[in-house]
Coordinates of C-alpha atoms in Angstrom, one line a residue:
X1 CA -52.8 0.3 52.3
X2 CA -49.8 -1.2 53.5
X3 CA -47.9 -0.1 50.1
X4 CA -49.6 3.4 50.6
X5 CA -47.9 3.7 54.4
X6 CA -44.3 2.2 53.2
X7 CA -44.4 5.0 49.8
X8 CA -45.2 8.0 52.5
X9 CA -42.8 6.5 54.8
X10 CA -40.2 7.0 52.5
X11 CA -41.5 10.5 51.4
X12 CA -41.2 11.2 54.8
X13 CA -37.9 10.1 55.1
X14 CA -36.8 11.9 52.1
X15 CA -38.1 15.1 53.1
X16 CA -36.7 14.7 56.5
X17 CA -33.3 14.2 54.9
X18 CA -33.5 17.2 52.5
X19 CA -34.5 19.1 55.6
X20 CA -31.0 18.0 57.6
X21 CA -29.8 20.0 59.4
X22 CA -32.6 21.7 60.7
X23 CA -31.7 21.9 64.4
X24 CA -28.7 22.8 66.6
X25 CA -25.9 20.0 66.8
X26 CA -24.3 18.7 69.8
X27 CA -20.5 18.3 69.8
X28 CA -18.9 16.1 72.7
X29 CA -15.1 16.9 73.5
X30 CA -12.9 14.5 75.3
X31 CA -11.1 16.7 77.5
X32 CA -11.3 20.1 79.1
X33 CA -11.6 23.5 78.5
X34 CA -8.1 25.3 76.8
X35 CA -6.1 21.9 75.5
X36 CA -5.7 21.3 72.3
X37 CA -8.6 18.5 71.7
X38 CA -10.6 21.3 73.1
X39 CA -9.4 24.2 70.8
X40 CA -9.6 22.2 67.7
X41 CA -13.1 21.3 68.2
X42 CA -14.4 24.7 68.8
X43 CA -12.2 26.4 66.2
X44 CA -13.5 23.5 63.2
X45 CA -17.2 23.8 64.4
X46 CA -17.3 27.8 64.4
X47 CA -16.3 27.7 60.7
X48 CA -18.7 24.5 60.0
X49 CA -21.7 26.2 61.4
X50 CA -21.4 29.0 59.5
X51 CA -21.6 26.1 56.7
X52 CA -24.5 23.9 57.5
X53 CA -26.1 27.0 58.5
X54 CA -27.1 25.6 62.4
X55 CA -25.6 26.2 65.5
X56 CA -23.0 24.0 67.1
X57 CA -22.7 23.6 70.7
X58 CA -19.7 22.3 72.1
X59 CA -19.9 20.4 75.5
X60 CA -16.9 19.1 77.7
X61 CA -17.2 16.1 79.2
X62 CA -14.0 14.7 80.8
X63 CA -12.6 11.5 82.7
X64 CA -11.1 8.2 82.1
X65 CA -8.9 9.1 79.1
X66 CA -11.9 10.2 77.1
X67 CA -13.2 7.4 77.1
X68 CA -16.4 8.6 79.4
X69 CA -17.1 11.2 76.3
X70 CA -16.7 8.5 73.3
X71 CA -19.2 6.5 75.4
X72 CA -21.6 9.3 75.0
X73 CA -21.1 9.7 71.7
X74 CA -21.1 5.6 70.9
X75 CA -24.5 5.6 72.8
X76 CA -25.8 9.0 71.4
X77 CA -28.9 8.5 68.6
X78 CA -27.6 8.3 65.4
X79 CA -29.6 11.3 63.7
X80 CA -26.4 13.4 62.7
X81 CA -27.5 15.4 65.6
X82 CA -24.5 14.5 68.1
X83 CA -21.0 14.1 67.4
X84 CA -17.8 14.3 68.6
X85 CA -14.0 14.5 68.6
X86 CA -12.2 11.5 68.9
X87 CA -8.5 11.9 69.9
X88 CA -5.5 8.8 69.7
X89 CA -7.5 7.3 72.9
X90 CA -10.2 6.1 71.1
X91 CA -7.5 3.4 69.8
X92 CA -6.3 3.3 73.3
X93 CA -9.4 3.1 76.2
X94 CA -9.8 -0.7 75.4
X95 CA -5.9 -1.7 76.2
X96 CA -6.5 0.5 78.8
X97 CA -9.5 -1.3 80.7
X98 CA -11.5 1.9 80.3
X99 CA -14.2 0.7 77.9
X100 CA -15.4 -2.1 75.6
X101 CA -15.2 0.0 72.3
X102 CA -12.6 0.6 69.5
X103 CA -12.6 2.1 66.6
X104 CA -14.8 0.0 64.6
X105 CA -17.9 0.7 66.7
X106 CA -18.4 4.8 65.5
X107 CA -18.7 6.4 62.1
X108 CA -15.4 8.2 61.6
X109 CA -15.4 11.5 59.3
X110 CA -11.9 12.5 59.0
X111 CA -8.6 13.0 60.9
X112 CA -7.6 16.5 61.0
X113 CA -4.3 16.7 62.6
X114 CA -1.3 15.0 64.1
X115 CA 0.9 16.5 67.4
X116 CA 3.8 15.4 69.3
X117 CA 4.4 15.4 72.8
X118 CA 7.2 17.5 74.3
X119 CA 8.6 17.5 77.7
X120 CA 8.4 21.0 79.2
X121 CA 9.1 22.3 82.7
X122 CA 9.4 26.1 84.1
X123 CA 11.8 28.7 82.2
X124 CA 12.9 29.4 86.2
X125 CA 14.4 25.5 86.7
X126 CA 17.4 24.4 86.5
X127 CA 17.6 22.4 83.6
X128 CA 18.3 24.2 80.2
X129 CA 18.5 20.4 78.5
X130 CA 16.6 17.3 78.2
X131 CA 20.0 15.5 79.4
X132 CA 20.3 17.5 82.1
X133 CA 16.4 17.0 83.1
X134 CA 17.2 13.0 82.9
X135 CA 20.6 12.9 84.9
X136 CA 18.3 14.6 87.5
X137 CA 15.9 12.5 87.7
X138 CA 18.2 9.7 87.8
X139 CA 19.2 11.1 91.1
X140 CA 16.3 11.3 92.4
X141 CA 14.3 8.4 91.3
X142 CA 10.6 8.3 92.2
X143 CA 10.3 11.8 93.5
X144 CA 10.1 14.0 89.7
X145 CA 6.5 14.8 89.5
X146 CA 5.0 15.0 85.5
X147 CA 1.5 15.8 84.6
X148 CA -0.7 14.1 81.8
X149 CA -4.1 14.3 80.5
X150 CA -5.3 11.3 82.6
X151 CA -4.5 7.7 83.0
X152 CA -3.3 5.9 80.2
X153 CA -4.0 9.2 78.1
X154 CA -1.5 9.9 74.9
X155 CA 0.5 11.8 77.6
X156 CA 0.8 9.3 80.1
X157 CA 2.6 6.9 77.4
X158 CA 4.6 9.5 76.2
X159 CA 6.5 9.6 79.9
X160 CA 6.2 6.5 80.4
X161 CA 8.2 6.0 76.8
X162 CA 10.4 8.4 78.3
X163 CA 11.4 6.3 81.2
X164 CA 11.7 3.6 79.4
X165 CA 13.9 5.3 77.1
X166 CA 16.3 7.1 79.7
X167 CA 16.1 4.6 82.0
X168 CA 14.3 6.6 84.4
X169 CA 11.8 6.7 87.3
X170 CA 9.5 9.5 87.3
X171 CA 6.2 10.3 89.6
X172 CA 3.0 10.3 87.1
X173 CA 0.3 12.9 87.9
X174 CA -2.9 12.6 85.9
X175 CA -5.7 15.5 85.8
X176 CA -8.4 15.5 83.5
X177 CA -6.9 16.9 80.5
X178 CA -3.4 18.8 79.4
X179 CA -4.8 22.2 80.3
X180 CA -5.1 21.8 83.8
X181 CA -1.8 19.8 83.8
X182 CA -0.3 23.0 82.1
X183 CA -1.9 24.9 84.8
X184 CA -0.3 22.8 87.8
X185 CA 3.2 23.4 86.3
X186 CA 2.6 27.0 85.9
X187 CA 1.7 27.2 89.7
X188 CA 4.6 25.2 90.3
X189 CA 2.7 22.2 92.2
X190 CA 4.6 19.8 89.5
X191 CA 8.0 19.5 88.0
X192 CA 7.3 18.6 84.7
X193 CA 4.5 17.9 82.4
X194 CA 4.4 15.6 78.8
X195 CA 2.1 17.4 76.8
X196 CA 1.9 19.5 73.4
X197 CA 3.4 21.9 72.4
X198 CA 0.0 23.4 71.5
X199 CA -0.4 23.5 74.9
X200 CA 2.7 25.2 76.5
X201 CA 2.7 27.8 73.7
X202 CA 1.1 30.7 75.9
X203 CA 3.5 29.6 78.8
X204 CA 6.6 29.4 76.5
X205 CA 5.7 33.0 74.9
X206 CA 5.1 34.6 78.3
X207 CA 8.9 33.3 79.3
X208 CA 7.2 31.1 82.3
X209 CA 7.8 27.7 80.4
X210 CA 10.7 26.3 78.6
X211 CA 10.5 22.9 76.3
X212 CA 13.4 20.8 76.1
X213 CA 12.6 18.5 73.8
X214 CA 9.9 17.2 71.9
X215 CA 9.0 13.3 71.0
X216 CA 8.6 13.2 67.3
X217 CA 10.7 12.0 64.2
X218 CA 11.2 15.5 63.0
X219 CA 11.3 19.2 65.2
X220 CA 8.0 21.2 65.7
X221 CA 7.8 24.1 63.1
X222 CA 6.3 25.6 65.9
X223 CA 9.4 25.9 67.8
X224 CA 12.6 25.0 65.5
X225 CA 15.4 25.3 67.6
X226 CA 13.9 22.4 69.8
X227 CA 15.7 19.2 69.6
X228 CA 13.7 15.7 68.7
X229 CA 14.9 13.2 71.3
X230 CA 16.0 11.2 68.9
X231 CA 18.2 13.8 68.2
X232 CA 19.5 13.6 71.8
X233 CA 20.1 10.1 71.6
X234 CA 16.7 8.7 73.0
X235 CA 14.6 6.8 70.8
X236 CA 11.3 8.1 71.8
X237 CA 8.8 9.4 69.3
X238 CA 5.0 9.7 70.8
X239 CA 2.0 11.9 69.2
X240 CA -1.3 12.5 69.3
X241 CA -3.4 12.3 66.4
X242 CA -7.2 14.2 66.4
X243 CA -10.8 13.6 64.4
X244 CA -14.1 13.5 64.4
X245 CA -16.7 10.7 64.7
X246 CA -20.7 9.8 64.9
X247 CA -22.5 7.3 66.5
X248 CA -22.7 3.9 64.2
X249 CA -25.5 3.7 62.0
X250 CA -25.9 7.7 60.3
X251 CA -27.6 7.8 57.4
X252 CA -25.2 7.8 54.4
X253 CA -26.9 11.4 53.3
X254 CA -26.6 12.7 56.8
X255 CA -22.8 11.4 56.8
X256 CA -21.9 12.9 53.6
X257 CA -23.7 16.2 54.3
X258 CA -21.7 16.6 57.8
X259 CA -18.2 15.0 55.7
X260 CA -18.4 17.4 52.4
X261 CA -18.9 20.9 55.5
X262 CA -16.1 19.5 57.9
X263 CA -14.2 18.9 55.1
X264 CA -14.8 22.4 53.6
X265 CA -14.1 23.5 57.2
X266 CA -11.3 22.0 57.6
X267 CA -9.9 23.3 54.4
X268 CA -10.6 27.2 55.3
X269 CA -7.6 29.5 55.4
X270 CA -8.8 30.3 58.8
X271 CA -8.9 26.4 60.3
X272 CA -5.5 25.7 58.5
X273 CA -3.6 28.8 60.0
X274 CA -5.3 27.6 63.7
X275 CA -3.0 24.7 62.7
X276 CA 0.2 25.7 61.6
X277 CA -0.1 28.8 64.4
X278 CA -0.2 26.3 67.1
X279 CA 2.3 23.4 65.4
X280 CA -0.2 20.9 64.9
X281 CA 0.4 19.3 61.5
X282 CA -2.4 19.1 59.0
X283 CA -3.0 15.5 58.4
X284 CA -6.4 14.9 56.7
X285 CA -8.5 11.6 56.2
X286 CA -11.1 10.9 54.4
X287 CA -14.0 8.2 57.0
X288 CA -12.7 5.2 55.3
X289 CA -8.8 5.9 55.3
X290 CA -9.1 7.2 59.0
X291 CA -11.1 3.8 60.1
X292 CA -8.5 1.7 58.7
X293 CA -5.6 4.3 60.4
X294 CA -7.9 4.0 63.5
X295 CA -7.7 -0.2 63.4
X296 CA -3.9 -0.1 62.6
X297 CA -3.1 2.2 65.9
X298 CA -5.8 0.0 68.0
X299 CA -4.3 -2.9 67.4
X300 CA -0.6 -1.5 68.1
X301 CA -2.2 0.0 71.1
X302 CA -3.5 -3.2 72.5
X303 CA -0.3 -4.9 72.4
X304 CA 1.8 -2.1 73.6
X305 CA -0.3 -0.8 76.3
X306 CA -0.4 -3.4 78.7
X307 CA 3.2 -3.8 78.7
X308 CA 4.2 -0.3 79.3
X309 CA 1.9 -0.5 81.9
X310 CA 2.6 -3.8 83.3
X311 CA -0.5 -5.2 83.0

């Protein structure tokens, strides 16, 4: 009997597995509504839907860096029913004090894409430069307000490399992702913000934003005459780096399934455009690759987090 029970058990299983997916999926983002973590998400799981032949339904959930989201996600039942995007703070939250998790404790599925930060204010300031932005704020030290996507966010180091850098004070203002950061500059209740330039795209195209420089080895295809910082004689380069992620323990059929229509996804004409369209660079991963990327940026993370922040 007991052989009899294990046997349908695993006939049970089996069929369960050819079965999968056979209900709608649950995707947690990180960050609000309209930033890029949030655009990415929606734009790969409206073409991988259309794949696994379920719905996908996208859910904000926002706070603490993202790490209040991964937690979800860590914690969720590892059925291949819930996952999630995981942005370059899930190498971060632990330095941070946020949470007790790293990169180690999910199933990653793939890195998508990489994205510097750039340092944008209002096309109606005064400053047309990066230097002139710095020798202002040397000036005025303590008073410059910049918006990030939250405390100890990608953002958030990104000006804080940037004082560092310039030798510079500046007033950090956290909200719970870029978007709304975005949307404070636009309504002029900050000075500047350190986000992507995903994210200003709209505001820069409308003539209500201007970007002076952008932290990243090499200039944004999305806006070429920008200079790199380096370029400008500050060595500051800072980007954000997107993928996706499970709870530990899928099923290696589940994982594959989910890996080979992501993958297929992320491939599309459609999801590669989104990219390039929005100067995010196309930087795939296969789940082993981006775990050991993943441990490599934790444990950079963990050593140069609580300096920067004086911890």
């Amino acid at each position: 009997m007991r052989r009899l029970l294990v046997v349908l058990s695993l006939v049970l299983a089996t069929l369960l597995l050819a079965a999968y997916p056979d209900k709608p999926i649950t995707f947690i983002i990180q960050a609000a509504p309209g930033g890029a973590s949030d655009m990415v998400s929606r734009t790969i799981t409206a073409i991988a839907q259309e794949i696994l032949k379920v719905p996908i339904n996208c859910t904000n959930i926002t706070g603490a860096a993202g790490a209040i989201a991964m937690k979800r996600l860590q914690t969720s039942k590892p059925d291949g029913y819930t996952m999630g995007y995981v942005p370059v703070e899930l190498s971060m939250v632990k330095a941070l004090g946020y949470a007790d998790f790293g990169p180690e404790d999910f199933d990653l599925l793939m890195r998508i894409m990489v994205i510097p930060a750039a340092l944008t204010v209002r096309a109606d300031s005064p400053w047309k430069t990066a230097q002139q932005f710095i020798e202002y704020v040397k000036t005025r030290p303590g008073t410059v307000t910049v918006g990030n996507s939250g405390p100890g966010s990608i953002w958030h180091i990104a000006a804080l490399s940037l004082e560092k850098a310039a030798g510079i004070k500046l007033v950090h203002v956290p909200f719970d992702g870029a978007a709304p950061a975005v949307a404070a500059l636009l309504g002029g209740h900050i000075t500047a913000v350190t986000v992507s330039p995903t994210e200003v795209k709209a505001g820069v195209e409308s003539g209500q934003l201007r970007i002076l420089a952008v932290m990243s080895d090499e200039r944004t295809p999305l806006f070429p005459d920008v200079p790199t910082m380096k370029e400008l004689g500050y060595d500051v380069s800072i980007a954000a780096w997107g993928g996706l992620a499970l709870p530990k323990g899928v099923d290696p059929e589940v994982y594959k399934t989910l890996a080979d229509a992501f993958k297929k996804a992320y491939e599309s004409e459609t999801f590669q455009k989104f990219l390039l369209d929005r100067g995010m660079t196309p930087a795939y991963l296969d789940g082993q690759k981006f775990k050991e990327f993943a441990i490599a940026q934790y444990n950079m993370f963990m050593e140069f987090i609580p300096k920067a922040l004086g911890k």
